[in-house]
CSV table of C-alpha atoms in Angstrom, one decimal:
chain,number,residue,atom,x,y,z
W,1065,MET,CA,9.4,-124.7,45.4
W,1066,ILE,CA,9.2,-121.9,48.6
W,1067,LYS,CA,5.9,-122.9,50.5
W,1068,GLY,CA,4.1,-123.9,47.7
W,1069,TYR,CA,4.8,-121.6,45.5
W,1070,SER,CA,7.2,-122.0,42.6
W,1071,LEU,CA,9.3,-118.5,41.9
W,1072,LYS,CA,7.3,-117.9,39.4
W,1073,ASN,CA,4.0,-118.2,41.7
W,1074,LEU,CA,5.7,-116.7,44.2
W,1075,THR,CA,6.2,-113.6,42.4
W,1076,LEU,CA,3.1,-113.6,41.0
W,1077,ARG,CA,1.9,-113.5,44.7
W,1078,ILE,CA,3.8,-111.0,45.5
W,1079,LEU,CA,2.3,-108.7,43.0
W,1080,SER,CA,-1.3,-109.7,44.0
W,1081,GLU,CA,-0.8,-109.1,47.3
W,1082,PHE,CA,-0.9,-105.0,46.4
W,1083,GLN,CA,-5.0,-105.7,44.4
W,1084,PHE,CA,-5.8,-108.4,46.8
W,1085,PRO,CA,-4.3,-108.5,51.0
W,1086,GLN,CA,-3.9,-111.4,52.6
W,1087,THR,CA,-1.3,-110.8,54.8
W,1088,TYR,CA,-2.0,-109.9,57.9
W,1089,TYR,CA,-0.9,-106.3,58.0
W,1090,GLY,CA,-1.9,-105.8,54.6
W,1091,LYS,CA,-5.9,-107.6,55.0
W,1092,LYS,CA,-4.9,-104.3,58.5
W,1093,ILE,CA,-4.7,-102.1,56.1
W,1094,ARG,CA,-7.9,-102.8,54.2
W,1095,TYR,CA,-9.4,-103.8,56.5
W,1096,LYS,CA,-8.8,-99.6,57.8
W,1097,PHE,CA,-10.5,-98.3,54.1
W,1098,LEU,CA,-13.8,-100.2,54.8
W,1099,LYS,CA,-16.2,-97.6,55.2
W,1100,PHE,CA,-19.5,-99.2,56.7
W,1101,ASN,CA,-21.5,-98.4,59.4
W,1102,CYS,CA,-21.5,-101.0,61.6
W,1103,TYR,CA,-23.5,-99.2,64.4
W,1104,LEU,CA,-27.3,-100.8,64.7
W,1105,ARG,CA,-30.2,-98.6,65.2
W,1106,LYS,CA,-33.0,-99.0,67.0
W,1107,SER,CA,-35.2,-99.0,63.8
W,1108,ASP,CA,-33.1,-101.2,62.4
W,1109,LYS,CA,-34.5,-105.1,61.9
W,1110,TYR,CA,-31.7,-107.2,60.3
W,1111,ILE,CA,-28.3,-106.4,59.6
W,1112,ASN,CA,-25.5,-107.7,56.9
W,1113,LEU,CA,-22.8,-109.9,56.7
W,1114,LEU,CA,-20.2,-109.2,54.3
W,1115,TRP,CA,-18.4,-112.4,53.2
W,1116,ASP,CA,-16.1,-111.7,50.1
W,1117,LEU,CA,-14.5,-114.3,48.8
W,1118,ASN,CA,-11.6,-113.3,47.8
W,1119,TYR,CA,-10.6,-112.5,51.4
W,1120,GLU,CA,-12.7,-114.9,53.3
W,1121,ALA,CA,-12.4,-119.8,52.2
W,1122,ALA,CA,-15.9,-120.5,50.1
W,1123,THR,CA,-16.0,-123.5,53.3
W,1124,PHE,CA,-17.4,-124.1,56.4
W,1125,ASP,CA,-15.8,-121.4,58.4
W,1126,LEU,CA,-18.9,-119.5,56.8
W,1127,SER,CA,-21.1,-122.3,59.9
W,1128,TYR,CA,-19.2,-120.3,62.8
W,1129,ALA,CA,-18.8,-116.3,61.7
W,1130,LEU,CA,-22.7,-117.1,60.6
W,1131,LEU,CA,-22.3,-118.4,64.3
W,1132,LEU,CA,-21.4,-114.7,65.6
W,1133,ILE,CA,-24.1,-112.8,63.7
W,1134,ASP,CA,-26.5,-115.5,64.7
W,1135,ASN,CA,-25.5,-114.7,68.5
W,1136,TYR,CA,-25.5,-111.1,67.9
W,1137,CYS,CA,-29.2,-111.1,66.3
W,1138,LYS,CA,-30.1,-113.6,69.2
W,1139,ASP,CA,-29.5,-110.2,71.8
W,1140,GLN,CA,-30.6,-107.7,69.4
W,1141,ASN,CA,-33.5,-109.5,68.2
W,1142,ILE,CA,-33.2,-109.4,64.5
W,1143,LYS,CA,-32.4,-111.5,61.6
W,1144,PHE,CA,-29.5,-111.1,59.6
W,1145,ASN,CA,-28.8,-111.1,55.9
W,1146,VAL,CA,-25.6,-111.9,54.2
W,1147,ILE,CA,-23.8,-110.5,50.8
W,1148,PHE,CA,-21.5,-112.9,48.8
W,1149,ILE,CA,-19.0,-111.5,46.9
W,1150,LYS,CA,-17.7,-113.5,44.0
W,1151,ARG,CA,-14.3,-114.4,44.0
W,1152,VAL,CA,-12.0,-113.0,41.3
W,1153,ARG,CA,-8.7,-113.1,43.0
W,1154,LYS,CA,-6.2,-116.4,41.7
W,1155,ASP,CA,-4.5,-118.9,44.2
W,1156,PHE,CA,-0.9,-119.1,42.7
W,1157,LYS,CA,-0.5,-122.3,45.2
W,1158,ASN,CA,0.0,-125.6,42.8
W,1159,PHE,CA,-1.7,-128.0,45.8
W,1160,TYR,CA,-4.5,-126.2,46.0
W,1161,PRO,CA,-7.3,-128.4,45.0
W,1162,HIS,CA,-9.9,-125.9,43.3
W,1163,SER,CA,-10.4,-123.2,40.7
W,1164,ILE,CA,-12.2,-119.9,40.9
W,1165,GLU,CA,-15.1,-121.2,39.2
W,1166,LYS,CA,-15.4,-124.1,41.1
W,1167,ILE,CA,-15.0,-121.5,44.4
W,1168,ASN,CA,-18.0,-119.6,43.4
W,1169,LEU,CA,-19.8,-122.7,42.0
W,1170,ARG,CA,-19.4,-123.2,46.0
W,1171,VAL,CA,-22.3,-120.2,47.0
W,1172,ASN,CA,-25.1,-121.3,45.7
W,1173,LYS,CA,-24.1,-124.9,45.9
W,1174,MET,CA,-23.1,-125.1,49.5
W,1175,LEU,CA,-22.7,-121.4,51.1
W,1176,ILE,CA,-26.0,-120.1,50.4
W,1177,PRO,CA,-27.9,-123.4,52.0
W,1178,LEU,CA,-25.7,-122.9,54.6
W,1179,CYS,CA,-27.3,-119.2,55.5
W,1180,LYS,CA,-30.4,-120.1,54.7
W,1181,SER,CA,-30.5,-123.1,57.3
W,1182,PHE,CA,-30.1,-120.7,60.8
W,1183,LYS,CA,-33.3,-119.6,61.8
W,1184,LEU,CA,-32.1,-115.9,62.5
W,1185,CYS,CA,-31.4,-115.7,58.0
W,1186,ASN,CA,-33.5,-113.2,56.4
W,1187,LYS,CA,-32.0,-112.5,53.1
W,1188,THR,CA,-28.6,-113.5,50.8
W,1189,PHE,CA,-26.8,-111.4,48.2
W,1190,VAL,CA,-24.2,-112.1,45.5
W,1191,LEU,CA,-22.4,-109.9,44.2
W,1192,SER,CA,-20.2,-109.6,40.9
W,1193,LYS,CA,-17.8,-107.1,42.2
W,1194,PHE,CA,-16.9,-105.4,45.1
W,1195,TYR,CA,-18.2,-101.7,43.9
W,1196,GLU,CA,-21.3,-103.0,44.1
W,1197,LEU,CA,-21.5,-102.7,47.4
W,1198,GLU,CA,-22.6,-99.3,46.7
W,1199,ASN,CA,-25.9,-100.7,46.6
W,1200,PHE,CA,-25.7,-101.3,50.3
W,1201,LYS,CA,-23.9,-97.5,51.3
W,1202,HIS,CA,-26.8,-97.0,53.9
W,1203,GLU,CA,-27.0,-100.4,55.2
W,1204,ILE,CA,-25.6,-101.3,58.7
W,1205,PHE,CA,-22.6,-104.3,58.7
W,1206,PHE,CA,-21.4,-106.9,61.0
W,1207,SER,CA,-18.3,-106.2,62.9
W,1208,PHE,CA,-17.4,-109.6,64.2
W,1209,ASP,CA,-15.9,-107.7,67.7
W,1210,LEU,CA,-18.4,-104.9,67.8
W,1211,THR,CA,-15.1,-102.5,67.5
W,1212,GLY,CA,-17.4,-100.1,64.4
W,1213,ARG,CA,-15.1,-102.0,61.6
W,1214,ILE,CA,-15.7,-104.7,59.0
W,1215,LYS,CA,-13.0,-107.4,60.0
W,1216,GLY,CA,-11.9,-110.9,58.9
W,1217,PHE,CA,-13.4,-113.5,60.6
W,1218,ASP,CA,-11.4,-115.3,63.8
W,1219,TYR,CA,-11.1,-118.4,65.6
W,1220,LYS,CA,-10.2,-116.5,68.7
W,1221,ILE,CA,-13.5,-114.4,68.6
W,1222,LEU,CA,-15.7,-117.3,67.9
W,1223,PHE,CA,-14.3,-119.5,71.2
W,1224,LYS,CA,-14.0,-116.2,73.4
W,1225,LYS,CA,-17.8,-115.1,72.6
W,1226,ILE,CA,-19.4,-118.0,72.3
W,1227,THR,CA,-19.1,-119.7,75.2
W,1228,SER,CA,-23.3,-121.6,75.4
W,1229,PRO,CA,-25.3,-123.1,73.6
W,1230,SER,CA,-28.4,-120.7,75.1
W,1231,LEU,CA,-26.4,-118.0,73.4
W,1232,TYR,CA,-27.3,-119.2,69.6
W,1233,GLU,CA,-30.4,-120.2,67.4
W,1234,GLY,CA,-28.8,-122.3,65.2
W,1235,ILE,CA,-29.2,-124.6,62.7
W,1236,ASN,CA,-32.4,-126.2,61.8
W,1237,SER,CA,-33.8,-128.3,58.7
W,1238,ASN,CA,-36.2,-127.3,56.4
W,1239,LYS,CA,-39.8,-129.3,55.9
W,1240,ILE,CA,-39.4,-130.3,52.6
W,1241,SER,CA,-35.7,-131.3,53.4
W,1242,GLN,CA,-37.0,-133.3,56.2
W,1243,ASP,CA,-40.7,-135.1,54.5
W,1244,ARG,CA,-37.3,-136.1,51.3
W,1245,ILE,CA,-35.4,-137.7,54.0
W,1246,ASN,CA,-38.6,-140.0,55.5
W,1247,LYS,CA,-38.3,-140.8,51.9
W,1248,ILE,CA,-34.9,-142.5,51.7
W,1249,LEU,CA,-35.5,-144.2,54.7
W,1250,LEU,CA,-38.6,-145.7,53.8
W,1251,ASN,CA,-37.1,-146.9,50.0
W,1252,TYR,CA,-34.1,-148.2,52.7
W,1253,ASN,CA,-36.1,-150.1,54.9
W,1254,ILE,CA,-34.4,-148.6,57.5
W,1255,ASN,CA,-35.4,-148.1,60.9
W,1256,GLN,CA,-35.8,-144.2,62.1
W,1257,LYS,CA,-35.0,-144.9,64.9
W,1258,ARG,CA,-32.4,-146.9,64.8
W,1259,PHE,CA,-29.8,-145.4,63.0
W,1260,ILE,CA,-26.7,-143.3,62.8
W,1261,THR,CA,-24.6,-141.1,60.1
W,1262,VAL,CA,-20.9,-141.5,59.4
W,1263,THR,CA,-19.6,-138.7,57.1
W,1264,LEU,CA,-16.6,-139.2,55.1
W,1265,ARG,CA,-13.4,-137.2,54.5
W,1266,THR,CA,-11.7,-137.4,51.8
W,1267,TYR,CA,-10.6,-135.0,50.0
W,1268,SER,CA,-7.6,-133.7,48.7
W,1269,TYR,CA,-6.4,-130.9,50.9
W,1270,GLU,CA,-4.5,-132.2,54.0
W,1271,ILE,CA,-5.3,-135.5,54.2
W,1272,ALA,CA,-3.8,-136.1,57.1
W,1273,ARG,CA,-7.3,-134.5,57.7
W,1274,ASN,CA,-9.1,-137.3,56.6
W,1275,THR,CA,-11.5,-140.3,57.8
W,1276,ASP,CA,-8.6,-142.9,58.8
W,1277,LYS,CA,-9.4,-145.6,57.3
W,1278,SER,CA,-8.7,-149.0,60.8
W,1279,PHE,CA,-9.6,-146.5,63.1
W,1280,TRP,CA,-13.3,-146.1,62.2
W,1281,LEU,CA,-14.0,-149.7,60.5
W,1282,ASP,CA,-13.0,-150.7,63.7
W,1283,VAL,CA,-15.3,-148.6,65.0
W,1284,LEU,CA,-18.3,-149.0,62.5
W,1285,LYS,CA,-18.0,-152.8,63.3
W,1286,LYS,CA,-18.2,-152.5,67.3
W,1287,ILE,CA,-21.6,-149.6,67.0
W,1288,SER,CA,-22.7,-152.3,63.8
W,1289,LYS,CA,-22.9,-155.0,66.9
W,1290,LEU,CA,-25.2,-152.7,68.8
W,1291,ASN,CA,-28.2,-153.2,66.2
W,1292,PHE,CA,-27.7,-149.7,65.0
W,1293,PHE,CA,-27.8,-149.2,61.1
W,1294,ILE,CA,-24.9,-147.3,59.6
W,1295,ILE,CA,-25.4,-145.0,56.9
W,1296,ILE,CA,-22.2,-143.7,55.2
W,1297,ILE,CA,-22.6,-140.2,53.4
W,1298,PRO,CA,-19.8,-139.5,51.0
W,1299,ASP,CA,-17.5,-136.9,50.3
W,1300,THR,CA,-18.5,-134.3,48.0
W,1301,ASP,CA,-15.8,-133.4,46.3
W,1302,ASP,CA,-14.8,-137.0,45.9
W,1303,ILE,CA,-18.1,-138.8,45.8
W,1304,ASN,CA,-17.2,-141.5,43.4
W,1305,ASN,CA,-14.0,-142.4,45.9
W,1306,ARG,CA,-13.5,-146.5,44.7
W,1307,GLU,CA,-10.6,-147.1,47.6
W,1308,TYR,CA,-13.2,-146.1,50.6
W,1309,ARG,CA,-16.5,-147.4,48.9
W,1310,LYS,CA,-14.8,-151.0,48.6
W,1311,LEU,CA,-13.1,-150.6,52.5
W,1312,PHE,CA,-16.7,-149.8,53.2
W,1313,SER,CA,-19.0,-151.7,51.5
W,1314,ASP,CA,-20.6,-153.8,54.6
W,1315,TYR,CA,-22.4,-149.7,55.4
W,1316,LEU,CA,-24.5,-148.1,53.4
W,1317,PHE,CA,-23.6,-144.9,51.0
W,1318,ILE,CA,-26.4,-142.6,49.9
W,1319,ASP,CA,-25.0,-140.9,47.2
W,1320,GLU,CA,-28.3,-138.4,47.1
W,1321,ILE,CA,-27.9,-136.4,50.3
W,1322,ALA,CA,-24.3,-135.9,50.0
W,1323,LEU,CA,-25.1,-134.1,47.2
W,1324,ASP,CA,-27.7,-132.1,49.0
W,1325,LEU,CA,-26.7,-129.9,51.7
W,1326,ASN,CA,-30.3,-130.1,53.4
W,1327,LEU,CA,-30.4,-133.0,53.4
W,1328,LYS,CA,-27.6,-133.4,55.7
W,1329,ILE,CA,-28.6,-131.0,57.6
W,1330,ALA,CA,-32.2,-132.6,58.1
W,1331,ILE,CA,-31.0,-136.7,58.9
W,1332,TYR,CA,-28.0,-135.8,60.9
W,1333,GLU,CA,-31.2,-134.1,62.7
W,1334,LYS,CA,-32.6,-137.3,62.8
W,1335,ALA,CA,-30.5,-139.5,63.3
W,1336,CYS,CA,-29.5,-140.8,66.1
W,1337,THR,CA,-26.0,-140.1,66.5
W,1338,ASN,CA,-23.5,-138.6,63.5
W,1339,LEU,CA,-19.8,-139.6,63.5
W,1340,PHE,CA,-17.2,-137.3,61.9
W,1341,PRO,CA,-13.5,-136.6,61.7
W,1342,TYR,CA,-12.2,-133.1,61.7
W,1343,SER,CA,-13.8,-131.7,58.8
W,1344,GLY,CA,-16.8,-128.9,57.7
W,1345,ASN,CA,-19.7,-131.0,57.6
W,1346,ALA,CA,-19.3,-131.7,60.9
W,1347,THR,CA,-21.0,-128.2,61.9
W,1348,LEU,CA,-24.4,-128.9,60.0
W,1349,SER,CA,-24.7,-130.9,62.7
W,1350,GLN,CA,-23.5,-129.3,66.0
W,1351,LEU,CA,-24.4,-126.1,65.5
W,1352,ASN,CA,-28.3,-127.7,65.4
W,1353,LYS,CA,-29.6,-128.4,68.8
W,1354,LYS,CA,-31.6,-131.2,67.1
W,1355,ALA,CA,-29.0,-133.0,66.7
W,1356,SER,CA,-26.3,-135.0,68.0
W,1357,SER,CA,-22.5,-136.2,67.3
W,1358,PHE,CA,-19.1,-137.1,67.4
W,1359,THR,CA,-15.8,-135.7,66.1
W,1360,PHE,CA,-13.0,-137.6,66.0
W,1361,ILE,CA,-10.2,-134.8,66.3
W,1362,LYS,CA,-6.0,-135.6,65.4
W,1363,THR,CA,-3.6,-133.2,66.2
W,1364,ASN,CA,-0.9,-132.9,63.5
W,1365,ASN,CA,2.3,-131.2,64.0
W,1366,SER,CA,2.7,-131.7,59.7
W,1367,TYR,CA,-0.4,-128.7,59.4
W,1368,LYS,CA,0.5,-125.3,61.2
W,1369,HIS,CA,-3.7,-125.0,61.9
W,1370,SER,CA,-3.7,-128.7,63.3
W,1371,THR,CA,-1.3,-128.6,66.2
W,1372,GLU,CA,-2.2,-128.5,69.2
W,1373,ARG,CA,-0.8,-125.1,69.4
W,1374,TYR,CA,-2.4,-123.9,66.7
W,1375,PHE,CA,-5.7,-125.5,68.3
W,1376,ASN,CA,-5.1,-123.9,72.3
W,1377,SER,CA,-4.1,-120.6,71.0
W,1378,ILE,CA,-8.1,-119.8,69.8
W,1379,GLY,CA,-8.9,-121.5,71.4
W,1380,GLN,CA,-10.1,-124.9,70.8
W,1381,THR,CA,-8.8,-126.7,73.5
W,1382,VAL,CA,-7.7,-129.6,72.9
W,1383,GLY,CA,-8.9,-132.4,75.1
W,1384,GLU,CA,-12.3,-130.4,75.7
W,1385,THR,CA,-15.7,-130.4,74.3
W,1386,TYR,CA,-16.7,-126.7,72.4
W,1387,LYS,CA,-18.4,-125.1,75.3
W,1388,PHE,CA,-21.1,-123.4,72.6
W,1389,LEU,CA,-22.3,-127.0,71.9
W,1390,SER,CA,-25.5,-128.9,73.4
W,1391,GLU,CA,-24.8,-131.8,75.8
W,1392,ASN,CA,-25.7,-134.3,73.2
W,1393,HIS,CA,-22.4,-133.7,71.3
W,1394,HIS,CA,-19.3,-134.3,71.6
W,1395,ILE,CA,-15.4,-133.7,70.5
W,1396,TYR,CA,-13.2,-136.3,70.7
W,1397,TRP,CA,-9.3,-135.9,70.6
W,1398,ASN,CA,-6.9,-138.1,69.9
W,1399,GLY,CA,-6.8,-141.2,70.7
W,1400,ASN,CA,-7.7,-144.5,70.1
W,1401,SER,CA,-10.4,-146.5,68.2
W,1402,GLU,CA,-12.0,-148.6,71.7
W,1403,GLU,CA,-11.8,-144.8,73.7
W,1404,PHE,CA,-13.8,-143.4,70.9
W,1405,PHE,CA,-16.5,-146.4,70.6
W,1406,ASN,CA,-17.8,-146.8,74.4
W,1407,LYS,CA,-18.3,-143.1,74.2
W,1408,VAL,CA,-19.9,-143.2,71.7
W,1409,LYS,CA,-21.6,-146.7,72.9
W,1410,ASN,CA,-22.3,-145.5,76.7
W,1411,TYR,CA,-24.1,-142.7,74.3
W,1412,LEU,CA,-26.6,-144.8,72.5
W,1413,ILE,CA,-27.6,-147.4,75.4
W,1414,ARG,CA,-27.9,-144.3,77.7
W,1415,ARG,CA,-30.2,-143.0,75.2
W,1416,PHE,CA,-31.7,-145.5,72.7
W,1417,ASN,CA,-31.7,-148.5,75.1
């Protein structure tokens, strides 16, 4: 194995670079040949974000990309469209958990609802092939670094550019989902003013980022003594995980919420606070100014994108809460369950007692 590739798959991966470049320099060359107008005119009422799944992830990375265009549109007093291109590129790493089909299913189940949760999102479009962009050749496209060229999303730009919650509109729940959440809470006889949520990550990819069992069990045991009801939202991609259901059996699992992104946003907005490991779902609360959250991030030298050096290099400074989060959102780095619990407890007592 060579960095996750068998010899055969490594050869196929090298050949695929010519069609779908994934390396730094390969992408740089590709973006130079993308000829789209990225300069806004006075008459324009919206701008387009291109999200090509052959180059960008079908994950909550999109949340932060949308935050950048949301910031731009707020400043320009316009709205935005999002154009998705379905993935056809194969991934030749043996350990990657999703097929092309599963990745493309995320467009309608996850990515489009995510876009529509942003106040300034106008429309979404889904294309099967890149050449279909010809229909948008007279449109204006968003440039992440505002250089006038389409480029890939970069976290460095996000943390450098968005330094205050006043710079964006963000996410909001819709009325249909709010009503549905109210009915769910009523059905379970849950006090709507005294509950918190915990969203699990039990994903088969980068498992070190998953919900730490002993850490979270200790936190929840202590929180439950504060007279707050605890709702567990299981991992959408691993909803029937028996081990976690048994370990967290003292608390209420609501699968329906895990399967509907809009319901997640609605319940996060309504809860006293929402607790997360380092996972994409946290963005659904973090980017909603009406919600509250505590996210526990543990640096890990086993994964390139979880090291302290990596976080600091992109501006996601270890030990600090992101500057663009509103005051009800908190990032807790490393540390132990007792310290984390005390942070949450002090917040809950201050706001709800």
